[in-house]
Amino acid sequence: MRGWKGAVGAAGLALLLAGCGGDASDPRPGTEADPKAPKAATELLGKDTGIRYDKSQVPKVQNMTCDRKRGSIRYGLSARKDESLPEHKGEKDSEDYVCHGPDRISLAVGGRTLAAPHIAAEYDLYGSVPDPLKTVRTVYGTSLAEDDERTLVGEPETVTTTTAAITCQKNIWETFPMTTCLWANHGAVGAVDFYPPAGRHPEIAEAVARTKELIATGLVESPR
């Protein structure tokens, strides 16, 4: 997998999520041995349909304008390859995008005021993700839950669609109320940071809905 570490600092002005894969013998989120784990999914994932992706593309999110991340300021996620998952064979296995809504979000970081996007998203493509729900649980347990730069707020929530697993968690980085969603389907893994409009946490239900939009519109299927 890739890991995650939150930081938008004066040095680098980046939001990164860093971590690594877990061992099968360790307590995993979603088990009784891990009381801080995400809540169990309430629906079953569908079987792997064999859909894989050539690349990601600029997603479409209702009432927002999205584009590929550009420039020297990095918002969003930086990921490291998980060698346990089969590699994607295409030229681009990872891309970053940002989405802006009509209201401006400004963050005071390192003595500077930065105009932040409403959404920063990363897509990481793989040859196969055999168990998307397990992958999301592992990413949560070894990254966001252990990130000493983020303070977790409330309980994480995990939902599934017929094709993807999504875990979202409210958190605070510095003084900023963020909501972060991690997701996986059978061909890709991603993470999304939702920045605070009006200085409040984006609600998890809204974050889940937006994440579904990002998954549905941001991936280009490989021809069969």
PDB file of C-alpha atoms in Angstrom:
ATOM      1  CA  MET A   1       0.000   0.000   0.000  1.00  0.00           C
ATOM      2  CA  ARG A   2       0.973   3.460   0.238  1.00  0.00           C
ATOM      3  CA  GLY A   3       1.189   5.274   3.528  1.00  0.00           C
ATOM      4  CA  TRP A   4       0.069   8.675   4.669  1.00  0.00           C
ATOM      5  CA  LYS A   5       1.364  11.469   6.881  1.00  0.00           C
ATOM      6  CA  GLY A   6      -0.335  14.845   7.236  1.00  0.00           C
ATOM      7  CA  ALA A   7       1.796  17.979   7.005  1.00  0.00           C
ATOM      8  CA  VAL A   8       1.421  21.282   5.196  1.00  0.00           C
ATOM      9  CA  GLY A   9       4.491  22.998   6.513  1.00  0.00           C
ATOM     10  CA  ALA A  10       6.497  26.073   5.655  1.00  0.00           C
ATOM     11  CA  ALA A  11       9.196  23.683   4.514  1.00  0.00           C
ATOM     12  CA  GLY A  12       7.632  22.007   1.560  1.00  0.00           C
ATOM     13  CA  LEU A  13       4.042  23.162   2.151  1.00  0.00           C
ATOM     14  CA  ALA A  14       2.900  19.588   1.771  1.00  0.00           C
ATOM     15  CA  LEU A  15       0.124  17.394   3.041  1.00  0.00           C
ATOM     16  CA  LEU A  16       1.549  13.902   3.172  1.00  0.00           C
ATOM     17  CA  LEU A  17       0.186  10.713   4.659  1.00  0.00           C
ATOM     18  CA  ALA A  18       2.924   8.236   5.521  1.00  0.00           C
ATOM     19  CA  GLY A  19       2.801   4.662   6.778  1.00  0.00           C
ATOM     20  CA  CYS A  20       3.317   1.064   5.762  1.00  0.00           C
ATOM     21  CA  GLY A  21       1.448  -2.201   5.443  1.00  0.00           C
ATOM     22  CA  GLY A  22       0.542  -4.285   8.493  1.00  0.00           C
ATOM     23  CA  ASP A  23       1.352  -7.832   9.438  1.00  0.00           C
ATOM     24  CA  ALA A  24      -1.456 -10.351   9.269  1.00  0.00           C
ATOM     25  CA  SER A  25      -0.689 -11.423  12.841  1.00  0.00           C
ATOM     26  CA  ASP A  26      -1.271  -7.914  14.241  1.00  0.00           C
ATOM     27  CA  PRO A  27      -4.709  -6.731  15.397  1.00  0.00           C
ATOM     28  CA  ARG A  28      -6.346  -5.056  12.414  1.00  0.00           C
ATOM     29  CA  PRO A  29      -8.927  -2.310  12.416  1.00  0.00           C
ATOM     30  CA  GLY A  30     -12.334  -3.891  12.317  1.00  0.00           C
ATOM     31  CA  THR A  31     -11.453  -6.670  14.798  1.00  0.00           C
ATOM     32  CA  GLU A  32     -12.319  -6.986  18.487  1.00  0.00           C
ATOM     33  CA  ALA A  33      -8.618  -6.874  19.317  1.00  0.00           C
ATOM     34  CA  ASP A  34      -8.479  -3.297  18.077  1.00  0.00           C
ATOM     35  CA  PRO A  35     -11.077  -1.205  19.973  1.00  0.00           C
ATOM     36  CA  LYS A  36     -10.070   1.959  18.099  1.00  0.00           C
ATOM     37  CA  ALA A  37     -10.740   0.342  14.739  1.00  0.00           C
ATOM     38  CA  PRO A  38     -13.115   1.708  12.129  1.00  0.00           C
ATOM     39  CA  LYS A  39     -16.680   0.532  12.426  1.00  0.00           C
ATOM     40  CA  ALA A  40     -17.446  -2.559  10.390  1.00  0.00           C
ATOM     41  CA  ALA A  41     -18.916  -2.096   6.945  1.00  0.00           C
ATOM     42  CA  THR A  42     -22.667  -2.512   6.831  1.00  0.00           C
ATOM     43  CA  GLU A  43     -22.786  -3.852   3.260  1.00  0.00           C
ATOM     44  CA  LEU A  44     -20.834  -6.524   1.460  1.00  0.00           C
ATOM     45  CA  LEU A  45     -18.462  -5.678  -1.337  1.00  0.00           C
ATOM     46  CA  GLY A  46     -19.225  -7.262  -4.668  1.00  0.00           C
ATOM     47  CA  LYS A  47     -16.882  -9.787  -6.209  1.00  0.00           C
ATOM     48  CA  ASP A  48     -13.947  -8.686  -8.323  1.00  0.00           C
ATOM     49  CA  THR A  49     -15.337  -7.996 -11.795  1.00  0.00           C
ATOM     50  CA  GLY A  50     -11.880  -7.800 -13.331  1.00  0.00           C
ATOM     51  CA  ILE A  51     -12.117  -4.069 -14.056  1.00  0.00           C
ATOM     52  CA  ARG A  52      -8.710  -2.397 -14.019  1.00  0.00           C
ATOM     53  CA  TYR A  53      -7.600   1.099 -14.933  1.00  0.00           C
ATOM     54  CA  ASP A  54      -5.254   2.566 -17.534  1.00  0.00           C
ATOM     55  CA  LYS A  55      -4.940   5.867 -15.719  1.00  0.00           C
ATOM     56  CA  SER A  56      -6.726   8.408 -13.585  1.00  0.00           C
ATOM     57  CA  GLN A  57      -8.270  11.580 -14.945  1.00  0.00           C
ATOM     58  CA  VAL A  58      -9.535  14.892 -13.614  1.00  0.00           C
ATOM     59  CA  PRO A  59     -12.583  13.914 -11.556  1.00  0.00           C
ATOM     60  CA  LYS A  60     -15.981  15.583 -11.670  1.00  0.00           C
ATOM     61  CA  VAL A  61     -17.476  16.674  -8.367  1.00  0.00           C
ATOM     62  CA  GLN A  62     -20.824  18.411  -8.179  1.00  0.00           C
ATOM     63  CA  ASN A  63     -20.588  22.183  -7.576  1.00  0.00           C
ATOM     64  CA  MET A  64     -16.790  22.092  -7.654  1.00  0.00           C
ATOM     65  CA  THR A  65     -14.069  22.724 -10.202  1.00  0.00           C
ATOM     66  CA  CYS A  66     -11.333  20.079 -10.270  1.00  0.00           C
ATOM     67  CA  ASP A  67      -7.936  20.013 -11.936  1.00  0.00           C
ATOM     68  CA  ARG A  68      -4.653  18.159 -11.840  1.00  0.00           C
ATOM     69  CA  LYS A  69      -2.445  19.389  -9.032  1.00  0.00           C
ATOM     70  CA  ARG A  70       0.004  21.936 -10.438  1.00  0.00           C
ATOM     71  CA  GLY A  71       2.756  24.190  -9.125  1.00  0.00           C
ATOM     72  CA  SER A  72       5.269  23.899  -6.316  1.00  0.00           C
ATOM     73  CA  ILE A  73       2.816  23.913  -3.406  1.00  0.00           C
ATOM     74  CA  ARG A  74       1.691  20.394  -2.712  1.00  0.00           C
ATOM     75  CA  TYR A  75      -1.740  19.756  -1.339  1.00  0.00           C
ATOM     76  CA  GLY A  76      -2.950  16.240  -0.987  1.00  0.00           C
ATOM     77  CA  LEU A  77      -1.226  12.957  -0.510  1.00  0.00           C
ATOM     78  CA  SER A  78       2.163  11.523  -1.255  1.00  0.00           C
ATOM     79  CA  ALA A  79       2.154   7.756  -1.406  1.00  0.00           C
ATOM     80  CA  ARG A  80       4.773   5.033  -1.321  1.00  0.00           C
ATOM     81  CA  LYS A  81       4.284   1.817  -3.271  1.00  0.00           C
ATOM     82  CA  ASP A  82       3.170  -1.248  -1.395  1.00  0.00           C
ATOM     83  CA  GLU A  83       5.251  -4.058  -2.772  1.00  0.00           C
ATOM     84  CA  SER A  84       2.693  -6.607  -1.568  1.00  0.00           C
ATOM     85  CA  LEU A  85       0.198  -5.500  -4.237  1.00  0.00           C
ATOM     86  CA  PRO A  86       0.772  -6.323  -7.919  1.00  0.00           C
ATOM     87  CA  GLU A  87       2.175  -3.348  -9.791  1.00  0.00           C
ATOM     88  CA  HIS A  88       0.216  -1.363 -12.308  1.00  0.00           C
ATOM     89  CA  LYS A  89       1.907  -1.734 -15.693  1.00  0.00           C
ATOM     90  CA  GLY A  90       0.946   1.647 -17.135  1.00  0.00           C
ATOM     91  CA  GLU A  91       3.097   4.765 -17.330  1.00  0.00           C
ATOM     92  CA  LYS A  92       1.196   6.623 -14.610  1.00  0.00           C
ATOM     93  CA  ASP A  93       0.273   4.703 -11.491  1.00  0.00           C
ATOM     94  CA  SER A  94      -0.262   7.722  -9.253  1.00  0.00           C
ATOM     95  CA  GLU A  95      -1.807  11.156  -9.790  1.00  0.00           C
ATOM     96  CA  ASP A  96      -2.912  14.061  -7.607  1.00  0.00           C
ATOM     97  CA  TYR A  97      -5.916  16.330  -8.097  1.00  0.00           C
ATOM     98  CA  VAL A  98      -7.491  19.271  -6.292  1.00  0.00           C
ATOM     99  CA  CYS A  99     -11.070  20.524  -6.327  1.00  0.00           C
ATOM    100  CA  HIS A 100     -12.253  24.024  -5.415  1.00  0.00           C
ATOM    101  CA  GLY A 101     -15.734  25.065  -4.378  1.00  0.00           C
ATOM    102  CA  PRO A 102     -17.287  28.526  -4.673  1.00  0.00           C
ATOM    103  CA  ASP A 103     -16.250  29.650  -1.170  1.00  0.00           C
ATOM    104  CA  ARG A 104     -12.560  30.282  -0.476  1.00  0.00           C
ATOM    105  CA  ILE A 105     -10.617  28.326   2.143  1.00  0.00           C
ATOM    106  CA  SER A 106      -7.560  30.014   3.641  1.00  0.00           C
ATOM    107  CA  LEU A 107      -5.108  28.374   6.047  1.00  0.00           C
ATOM    108  CA  ALA A 108      -2.486  30.169   8.133  1.00  0.00           C
ATOM    109  CA  VAL A 109       0.601  27.953   7.990  1.00  0.00           C
ATOM    110  CA  GLY A 110       4.159  28.850   8.978  1.00  0.00           C
ATOM    111  CA  GLY A 111       3.462  32.573   9.022  1.00  0.00           C
ATOM    112  CA  ARG A 112       1.841  32.452   5.593  1.00  0.00           C
ATOM    113  CA  THR A 113      -1.771  32.432   4.514  1.00  0.00           C
ATOM    114  CA  LEU A 114      -2.453  29.826   1.839  1.00  0.00           C
ATOM    115  CA  ALA A 115      -5.506  29.406  -0.347  1.00  0.00           C
ATOM    116  CA  ALA A 116      -6.371  25.740   0.144  1.00  0.00           C
ATOM    117  CA  PRO A 117      -8.514  23.553  -2.093  1.00  0.00           C
ATOM    118  CA  HIS A 118     -11.709  22.047  -0.744  1.00  0.00           C
ATOM    119  CA  ILE A 119     -10.524  18.573  -1.763  1.00  0.00           C
ATOM    120  CA  ALA A 120      -7.089  17.078  -2.364  1.00  0.00           C
ATOM    121  CA  ALA A 121      -7.183  13.558  -3.785  1.00  0.00           C
ATOM    122  CA  GLU A 122      -4.678  10.968  -4.894  1.00  0.00           C
ATOM    123  CA  TYR A 123      -5.293   7.924  -7.088  1.00  0.00           C
ATOM    124  CA  ASP A 124      -2.874   4.984  -6.930  1.00  0.00           C
ATOM    125  CA  LEU A 125      -3.360   2.246  -9.522  1.00  0.00           C
ATOM    126  CA  TYR A 126      -2.490  -1.416  -9.006  1.00  0.00           C
ATOM    127  CA  GLY A 127      -2.640  -4.565 -11.060  1.00  0.00           C
ATOM    128  CA  SER A 128      -4.956  -6.002  -8.422  1.00  0.00           C
ATOM    129  CA  VAL A 129      -6.218  -5.233  -4.922  1.00  0.00           C
ATOM    130  CA  PRO A 130      -7.472  -8.658  -3.792  1.00  0.00           C
ATOM    131  CA  ASP A 131      -9.285  -7.471  -0.659  1.00  0.00           C
ATOM    132  CA  PRO A 132     -10.265  -3.757  -0.762  1.00  0.00           C
ATOM    133  CA  LEU A 133     -11.819  -3.747   2.703  1.00  0.00           C
ATOM    134  CA  LYS A 134      -8.757  -5.322   4.292  1.00  0.00           C
ATOM    135  CA  THR A 135      -6.572  -2.845   2.421  1.00  0.00           C
ATOM    136  CA  VAL A 136      -8.539   0.134   3.728  1.00  0.00           C
ATOM    137  CA  ARG A 137      -8.437  -1.246   7.272  1.00  0.00           C
ATOM    138  CA  THR A 138      -4.682  -1.723   7.053  1.00  0.00           C
ATOM    139  CA  VAL A 139      -4.086   1.776   5.696  1.00  0.00           C
ATOM    140  CA  TYR A 140      -6.190   3.278   8.461  1.00  0.00           C
ATOM    141  CA  GLY A 141      -4.556   1.274  11.235  1.00  0.00           C
ATOM    142  CA  THR A 142      -0.961   1.840  10.157  1.00  0.00           C
ATOM    143  CA  SER A 143      -1.182   5.440   9.013  1.00  0.00           C
ATOM    144  CA  LEU A 144      -3.969   7.818   9.982  1.00  0.00           C
ATOM    145  CA  ALA A 145      -4.606   6.143  13.350  1.00  0.00           C
ATOM    146  CA  GLU A 146      -0.888   6.297  14.189  1.00  0.00           C
ATOM    147  CA  ASP A 147      -0.073   9.708  12.711  1.00  0.00           C
ATOM    148  CA  ASP A 148       1.248  11.832  15.571  1.00  0.00           C
ATOM    149  CA  GLU A 149       0.620  14.979  13.531  1.00  0.00           C
ATOM    150  CA  ARG A 150      -3.124  14.322  13.435  1.00  0.00           C
ATOM    151  CA  THR A 151      -5.532  14.280  16.355  1.00  0.00           C
ATOM    152  CA  LEU A 152      -8.455  11.967  15.656  1.00  0.00           C
ATOM    153  CA  VAL A 153     -11.916  13.293  16.450  1.00  0.00           C
ATOM    154  CA  GLY A 154     -14.817  10.954  17.140  1.00  0.00           C
ATOM    155  CA  GLU A 155     -15.016   7.518  15.577  1.00  0.00           C
ATOM    156  CA  PRO A 156     -14.108   6.481  12.019  1.00  0.00           C
ATOM    157  CA  GLU A 157     -16.844   5.210   9.774  1.00  0.00           C
ATOM    158  CA  THR A 158     -16.443   2.504   7.145  1.00  0.00           C
ATOM    159  CA  VAL A 159     -18.936   1.936   4.354  1.00  0.00           C
ATOM    160  CA  THR A 160     -18.903  -0.156   1.228  1.00  0.00           C
ATOM    161  CA  THR A 161     -20.451   0.099  -2.174  1.00  0.00           C
ATOM    162  CA  THR A 162     -20.699  -2.847  -4.549  1.00  0.00           C
ATOM    163  CA  THR A 163     -17.244  -1.925  -5.849  1.00  0.00           C
ATOM    164  CA  ALA A 164     -15.311  -0.061  -3.140  1.00  0.00           C
ATOM    165  CA  ALA A 165     -14.566   0.218   0.574  1.00  0.00           C
ATOM    166  CA  ILE A 166     -14.298   3.669   2.167  1.00  0.00           C
ATOM    167  CA  THR A 167     -13.176   4.677   5.656  1.00  0.00           C
ATOM    168  CA  CYS A 168     -13.555   8.312   6.756  1.00  0.00           C
ATOM    169  CA  GLN A 169     -12.282   9.964   9.930  1.00  0.00           C
ATOM    170  CA  LYS A 170     -12.539  13.490  11.282  1.00  0.00           C
ATOM    171  CA  ASN A 171      -9.182  14.760  12.501  1.00  0.00           C
ATOM    172  CA  ILE A 172      -7.264  17.911  13.346  1.00  0.00           C
ATOM    173  CA  TRP A 173      -3.968  18.848  11.756  1.00  0.00           C
ATOM    174  CA  GLU A 174      -2.372  21.825  13.511  1.00  0.00           C
ATOM    175  CA  THR A 175      -5.559  23.765  14.310  1.00  0.00           C
ATOM    176  CA  PHE A 176      -7.428  22.804  11.152  1.00  0.00           C
ATOM    177  CA  PRO A 177     -10.485  20.506  11.328  1.00  0.00           C
ATOM    178  CA  MET A 178     -10.054  18.043   8.487  1.00  0.00           C
ATOM    179  CA  THR A 179     -11.931  14.986   7.321  1.00  0.00           C
ATOM    180  CA  THR A 180      -9.913  12.251   5.603  1.00  0.00           C
ATOM    181  CA  CYS A 181     -11.240   9.323   3.586  1.00  0.00           C
ATOM    182  CA  LEU A 182      -9.254   6.261   2.514  1.00  0.00           C
ATOM    183  CA  TRP A 183     -10.697   4.026  -0.193  1.00  0.00           C
ATOM    184  CA  ALA A 184      -9.910   0.963  -2.268  1.00  0.00           C
ATOM    185  CA  ASN A 185     -11.508  -1.021  -5.043  1.00  0.00           C
ATOM    186  CA  HIS A 186     -10.114  -4.027  -6.890  1.00  0.00           C
ATOM    187  CA  GLY A 187      -7.830  -1.952  -9.109  1.00  0.00           C
ATOM    188  CA  ALA A 188      -6.970   1.225  -7.239  1.00  0.00           C
ATOM    189  CA  VAL A 189      -6.394   2.759  -3.821  1.00  0.00           C
ATOM    190  CA  GLY A 190      -6.844   6.394  -2.893  1.00  0.00           C
ATOM    191  CA  ALA A 191      -6.970   8.934  -0.129  1.00  0.00           C
ATOM    192  CA  VAL A 192      -8.844  12.207   0.077  1.00  0.00           C
ATOM    193  CA  ASP A 193      -8.377  15.147   2.409  1.00  0.00           C
ATOM    194  CA  PHE A 194     -11.358  17.463   2.827  1.00  0.00           C
ATOM    195  CA  TYR A 195     -10.334  20.920   3.981  1.00  0.00           C
ATOM    196  CA  PRO A 196     -12.454  22.889   6.463  1.00  0.00           C
ATOM    197  CA  PRO A 197     -15.068  25.160   4.917  1.00  0.00           C
ATOM    198  CA  ALA A 198     -16.193  27.824   7.394  1.00  0.00           C
ATOM    199  CA  GLY A 199     -13.663  26.470   9.899  1.00  0.00           C
ATOM    200  CA  ARG A 200     -15.566  23.252  10.587  1.00  0.00           C
ATOM    201  CA  HIS A 201     -15.047  19.560   9.942  1.00  0.00           C
ATOM    202  CA  PRO A 202     -16.653  18.440   6.688  1.00  0.00           C
ATOM    203  CA  GLU A 203     -19.334  15.979   7.726  1.00  0.00           C
ATOM    204  CA  ILE A 204     -18.508  12.318   7.159  1.00  0.00           C
ATOM    205  CA  ALA A 205     -21.702  11.655   5.195  1.00  0.00           C
ATOM    206  CA  GLU A 206     -20.774  14.443   2.793  1.00  0.00           C
ATOM    207  CA  ALA A 207     -17.174  13.219   2.593  1.00  0.00           C
ATOM    208  CA  VAL A 208     -18.355   9.697   1.736  1.00  0.00           C
ATOM    209  CA  ALA A 209     -20.637  11.039  -0.996  1.00  0.00           C
ATOM    210  CA  ARG A 210     -17.832  13.145  -2.462  1.00  0.00           C
ATOM    211  CA  THR A 211     -15.430  10.211  -2.300  1.00  0.00           C
ATOM    212  CA  LYS A 212     -17.892   8.098  -4.271  1.00  0.00           C
ATOM    213  CA  GLU A 213     -17.958  10.836  -6.930  1.00  0.00           C
ATOM    214  CA  LEU A 214     -14.158  10.898  -7.042  1.00  0.00           C
ATOM    215  CA  ILE A 215     -13.978   7.128  -7.483  1.00  0.00           C
ATOM    216  CA  ALA A 216     -16.722   7.017 -10.118  1.00  0.00           C
ATOM    217  CA  THR A 217     -15.404   9.847 -12.302  1.00  0.00           C
ATOM    218  CA  GLY A 218     -11.631   9.803 -11.736  1.00  0.00           C
ATOM    219  CA  LEU A 219     -10.634   6.402 -13.127  1.00  0.00           C
ATOM    220  CA  VAL A 220     -10.270   5.367 -16.778  1.00  0.00           C
ATOM    221  CA  GLU A 221     -11.015   1.683 -17.291  1.00  0.00           C
ATOM    222  CA  SER A 222      -8.677  -0.534 -19.283  1.00  0.00           C
ATOM    223  CA  PRO A 223     -10.244  -2.096 -22.391  1.00  0.00           C
ATOM    224  CA  ARG A 224     -11.050  -5.757 -21.901  1.00  0.00           C
TER     225      ARG A 224
END
